[in-house]
Short mmCIF file of C-alpha atoms in Angstrom, two decimals:
data_model
loop_
_atom_site.label_atom_id
_atom_site.label_comp_id
_atom_site.label_asym_id
_atom_site.label_seq_id
_atom_site.Cartn_x
_atom_site.Cartn_y
_atom_site.Cartn_z
CA ASP I 1 128.22 107.85 41.32
CA SER I 2 124.46 107.66 40.61
CA GLY I 3 123.72 105.41 43.55
CA VAL I 4 122.40 102.64 41.31
CA THR I 5 124.45 99.47 41.68
CA GLN I 6 124.64 96.74 39.12
CA THR I 7 126.32 93.37 39.24
CA PRO I 8 128.14 91.78 37.59
CA LYS I 9 129.99 94.46 35.63
CA HIS I 10 131.18 92.00 33.02
CA LEU I 11 129.91 88.57 32.08
CA ILE I 12 130.94 86.18 29.36
CA THR I 13 128.75 83.18 28.67
CA ALA I 14 127.98 80.71 25.95
CA THR I 15 124.98 80.58 23.65
CA GLY I 16 122.02 78.77 25.10
CA GLN I 17 122.95 79.65 28.66
CA ARG I 18 121.01 81.69 31.21
CA VAL I 19 122.26 84.62 33.23
CA THR I 20 120.89 86.90 35.92
CA LEU I 21 121.76 90.56 36.20
CA ARG I 22 121.18 92.26 39.49
CA CYS I 23 120.34 95.84 40.33
CA SER I 24 120.09 97.79 43.55
CA PRO I 25 118.28 101.09 43.02
CA ARG I 26 119.14 104.32 44.76
CA SER I 27 118.09 104.34 48.35
CA GLY I 28 114.36 105.01 48.56
CA ASP I 29 113.68 104.79 44.84
CA LEU I 30 110.57 102.78 44.07
CA SER I 31 110.91 102.56 40.30
CA VAL I 32 113.40 100.36 38.53
CA TYR I 33 113.95 100.29 34.79
CA TRP I 34 116.02 98.07 32.54
CA TYR I 35 117.57 99.23 29.28
CA GLN I 36 119.68 97.50 26.68
CA GLN I 37 122.39 99.30 24.76
CA SER I 38 123.83 97.79 21.63
CA LEU I 39 125.72 99.29 18.72
CA ASP I 40 122.98 98.66 16.21
CA GLN I 41 119.92 99.38 18.37
CA GLY I 42 121.15 102.12 20.68
CA LEU I 43 119.52 102.48 24.07
CA GLN I 44 116.29 100.51 24.20
CA PHE I 45 113.75 100.37 26.98
CA LEU I 46 113.02 96.87 28.25
CA ILE I 47 110.82 97.07 31.31
CA HIS I 48 109.69 99.24 34.22
CA TYR I 49 108.82 98.07 37.72
CA TYR I 50 107.29 100.18 40.40
CA ASN I 51 107.21 99.02 44.01
CA GLY I 52 107.30 95.39 42.96
CA GLU I 53 104.80 95.58 40.14
CA GLU I 54 105.43 95.59 36.44
CA ARG I 55 104.27 98.90 34.96
CA ALA I 56 105.47 98.99 31.40
CA LYS I 57 107.11 96.74 28.89
CA GLY I 58 109.18 97.74 25.93
CA ASN I 59 111.21 95.76 23.47
CA ILE I 60 111.83 92.87 25.83
CA LEU I 61 112.16 89.41 24.33
CA GLU I 62 110.11 86.54 25.69
CA ARG I 63 113.38 84.85 26.65
CA PHE I 64 114.00 87.74 29.05
CA SER I 65 112.18 88.32 32.30
CA ALA I 66 112.55 90.61 35.25
CA GLN I 67 111.25 91.08 38.72
CA GLN I 68 111.46 93.54 41.56
CA PHE I 69 111.66 92.16 45.06
CA PRO I 70 110.15 93.53 48.31
CA ASP I 71 113.47 95.13 49.18
CA LEU I 72 113.18 96.92 45.80
CA HIS I 73 116.20 95.36 44.20
CA SER I 74 115.60 93.95 40.75
CA GLU I 75 116.89 91.12 38.60
CA LEU I 76 116.88 90.71 34.87
CA ASN I 77 116.97 87.12 33.72
CA LEU I 78 118.19 86.35 30.23
CA SER I 79 117.77 82.79 28.99
CA SER I 80 118.56 80.78 25.85
CA LEU I 81 121.16 83.37 25.08
CA GLU I 82 122.06 84.16 21.52
CA LEU I 83 125.02 86.00 20.09
CA GLY I 84 122.80 88.97 19.40
CA ASP I 85 122.05 89.39 23.07
CA SER I 86 125.57 90.67 23.63
CA ALA I 87 125.09 94.19 24.86
CA LEU I 88 125.31 96.56 27.77
CA TYR I 89 122.37 96.19 30.12
CA PHE I 90 121.56 99.20 32.26
CA CYS I 91 119.41 99.42 35.30
CA ALA I 92 117.98 102.77 36.26
CA SER I 93 115.88 104.03 39.10
CA SER I 94 113.69 106.93 40.05
CA ALA I 95 111.87 107.95 43.18
CA TYR I 96 108.39 107.38 41.82
CA ARG I 97 106.68 106.59 38.56
CA GLY I 98 105.47 109.23 36.19
CA ILE I 99 107.25 111.98 34.37
CA GLY I 100 109.34 114.57 36.06
CA ASN I 101 111.17 112.05 38.22
CA THR I 102 114.83 112.07 37.38
CA ILE I 103 115.92 108.66 36.20
CA TYR I 104 119.41 107.69 37.30
CA PHE I 105 121.39 104.99 35.56
CA GLY I 106 123.83 102.47 36.89
CA GLU I 107 127.17 101.72 35.29
CA GLY I 108 125.79 98.75 33.40
CA SER I 109 126.45 95.04 33.05
CA TRP I 110 128.38 94.14 29.97
CA LEU I 111 127.20 90.80 28.61
CA THR I 112 129.19 88.95 25.98
CA VAL I 113 127.67 85.80 24.51
CA VAL I 114 130.16 83.58 22.70
CA GLY A 1 105.79 105.77 15.55
CA GLU A 2 107.93 107.30 18.25
CA SER A 3 111.43 108.32 17.30
CA VAL A 4 114.00 110.68 18.59
CA GLY A 5 116.77 111.52 16.20
CA LEU A 6 119.93 113.58 16.34
CA HIS A 7 121.06 115.74 13.50
CA LEU A 8 124.82 115.32 13.89
CA PRO A 9 126.57 112.14 14.95
CA THR A 10 129.87 113.93 15.78
CA LEU A 11 130.56 117.46 16.94
CA SER A 12 134.08 118.81 17.37
CA VAL A 13 134.64 122.06 19.27
CA GLN A 14 137.60 123.95 20.59
CA GLU A 15 138.09 124.13 24.30
CA GLY A 16 136.43 127.23 25.66
CA ASP A 17 133.91 127.52 22.84
CA ASN A 18 130.22 126.95 23.24
CA SER A 19 128.71 123.68 22.02
CA ILE A 20 125.24 123.18 20.66
CA ILE A 21 123.85 119.68 20.30
CA ASN A 22 120.56 119.30 18.48
CA CYS A 23 117.81 116.75 18.64
CA ALA A 24 114.56 116.24 16.75
CA TYR A 25 111.66 114.32 18.15
CA SER A 26 108.51 113.09 16.51
CA ASN A 27 106.09 112.32 19.36
CA SER A 28 104.14 115.49 19.94
CA ALA A 29 102.56 113.88 23.00
CA SER A 30 105.86 113.71 24.86
CA ASP A 31 105.70 115.63 28.12
CA TYR A 32 109.23 115.61 29.37
CA PHE A 33 112.68 115.73 27.80
CA ILE A 34 116.04 114.91 29.25
CA TRP A 35 119.65 115.20 28.18
CA TYR A 36 122.09 112.52 29.26
CA LYS A 37 125.86 112.38 28.97
CA GLN A 38 127.55 109.06 28.54
CA GLU A 39 131.29 108.68 28.93
CA SER A 40 133.06 105.63 27.65
CA GLY A 41 132.40 102.60 29.80
CA LYS A 42 129.89 104.38 31.99
CA GLY A 43 126.16 104.68 32.28
CA PRO A 44 124.15 107.65 31.04
CA GLN A 45 124.46 110.59 33.44
CA PHE A 46 121.59 113.02 33.88
CA ILE A 47 122.42 116.55 32.77
CA ILE A 48 119.28 118.57 32.57
CA ASP A 49 115.60 118.14 31.88
CA ILE A 50 112.70 120.25 30.66
CA ARG A 51 108.96 119.85 30.73
CA SER A 52 106.83 120.41 27.68
CA ASN A 53 105.27 123.55 29.19
CA MET A 54 108.65 125.28 29.19
CA ASP A 55 110.84 126.46 26.34
CA LYS A 56 114.09 127.06 28.17
CA ARG A 57 115.86 125.83 31.24
CA GLN A 58 119.29 126.62 32.50
CA GLY A 59 121.69 124.69 34.65
CA GLN A 60 125.33 125.02 35.45
CA ARG A 61 127.01 125.80 32.10
CA VAL A 62 124.18 124.06 30.30
CA THR A 63 120.96 125.30 28.76
CA VAL A 64 118.21 123.26 27.18
CA LEU A 65 115.89 124.81 24.62
CA LEU A 66 112.63 123.25 23.53
CA ASN A 67 110.78 124.29 20.41
CA LYS A 68 107.52 122.39 20.32
CA THR A 69 106.41 123.95 17.09
CA VAL A 70 109.16 122.22 15.14
CA LYS A 71 109.71 119.43 17.68
CA HIS A 72 113.27 120.39 18.30
CA LEU A 73 115.42 120.17 21.40
CA SER A 74 118.91 121.53 21.89
CA LEU A 75 121.59 121.40 24.53
CA GLN A 76 123.97 124.27 24.83
CA ILE A 77 127.18 123.85 26.77
CA ALA A 78 129.02 127.03 27.63
CA ALA A 79 132.81 127.20 27.73
CA THR A 80 133.24 123.59 26.69
CA GLN A 81 135.90 121.74 28.59
CA PRO A 82 137.83 118.52 27.83
CA GLY A 83 135.75 116.77 30.48
CA ASP A 84 132.67 117.46 28.39
CA SER A 85 133.88 114.99 25.77
CA ALA A 86 131.29 112.22 25.68
CA VAL A 87 128.23 110.99 23.83
CA TYR A 88 125.16 113.08 24.48
CA PHE A 89 121.67 111.63 24.22
CA CYS A 90 118.38 113.37 24.22
CA ALA A 91 115.46 111.38 25.50
CA GLU A 92 111.74 111.91 25.60
CA THR A 93 109.31 110.34 27.98
CA ALA A 94 105.61 109.84 28.17
CA ILE A 95 103.33 108.02 30.52
CA LEU A 96 102.25 104.61 29.31
CA THR A 97 99.10 102.64 29.96
CA GLY A 98 99.37 101.15 33.43
CA GLY A 99 101.21 104.12 34.83
CA GLY A 100 104.64 103.16 33.62
CA ASN A 101 106.95 105.46 31.85
CA LYS A 102 109.80 104.91 29.47
CA LEU A 103 112.56 106.97 27.97
CA THR A 104 112.93 106.93 24.22
CA PHE A 105 116.51 107.79 23.40
CA GLY A 106 118.00 109.40 20.37
CA THR A 107 120.99 107.87 18.60
CA GLY A 108 123.47 110.12 20.37
CA THR A 109 126.00 112.77 19.39
CA GLN A 110 129.69 112.34 20.05
CA LEU A 111 131.14 115.59 21.36
CA LYS A 112 134.89 115.94 20.96
CA VAL A 113 136.67 118.82 22.63
CA GLU A 114 139.90 119.83 20.98
CA LEU A 115 142.62 121.52 22.99
#
């Protein structure tokens, strides 16, 4: 158990809908990251938040947004969902930002868009 | 652009043998490299890391070697066990503008341990 908690574990929704994925980082970790894993794209970095502030953006679509709250938990909002958004979404956390901090991953939220 | 690639998509080894999983990276500016293990239905699990100023680091039954000259990373697993069966990813990281950092993952190698 990495200590990173993600909910829900599984989600099935229709195209055009909106969903919110939730993440609780390891106790005390200030950085939260979101990654997407799909069969054709592999593990792709989406976004990095540190202590409530966005620090880096990767291949995140404009239909997707994220935020980190004062209690350090984070949410990833996916809207206008398309079939191609079906994937595993991982949240990860680390103590600080910067290299050398071990990044721990949650078990993921499996999103299926039908 | 940045890319991290793996040489072999599948590696089969006999239980008790040593495993070597290889990875090539292209970003010479990368400062930090990590190996993750991902079992079916689970998230990536940290195995071992190495900074760019090192060429070798050992953990419990695992060793990571870094050759910056040829931009090559390898993970050696000693006395491979059935529980080692998983997909192994190498990842590189660098600091981004704004102080953020991201992991760039390779495509992964499926390790199969045969009894």
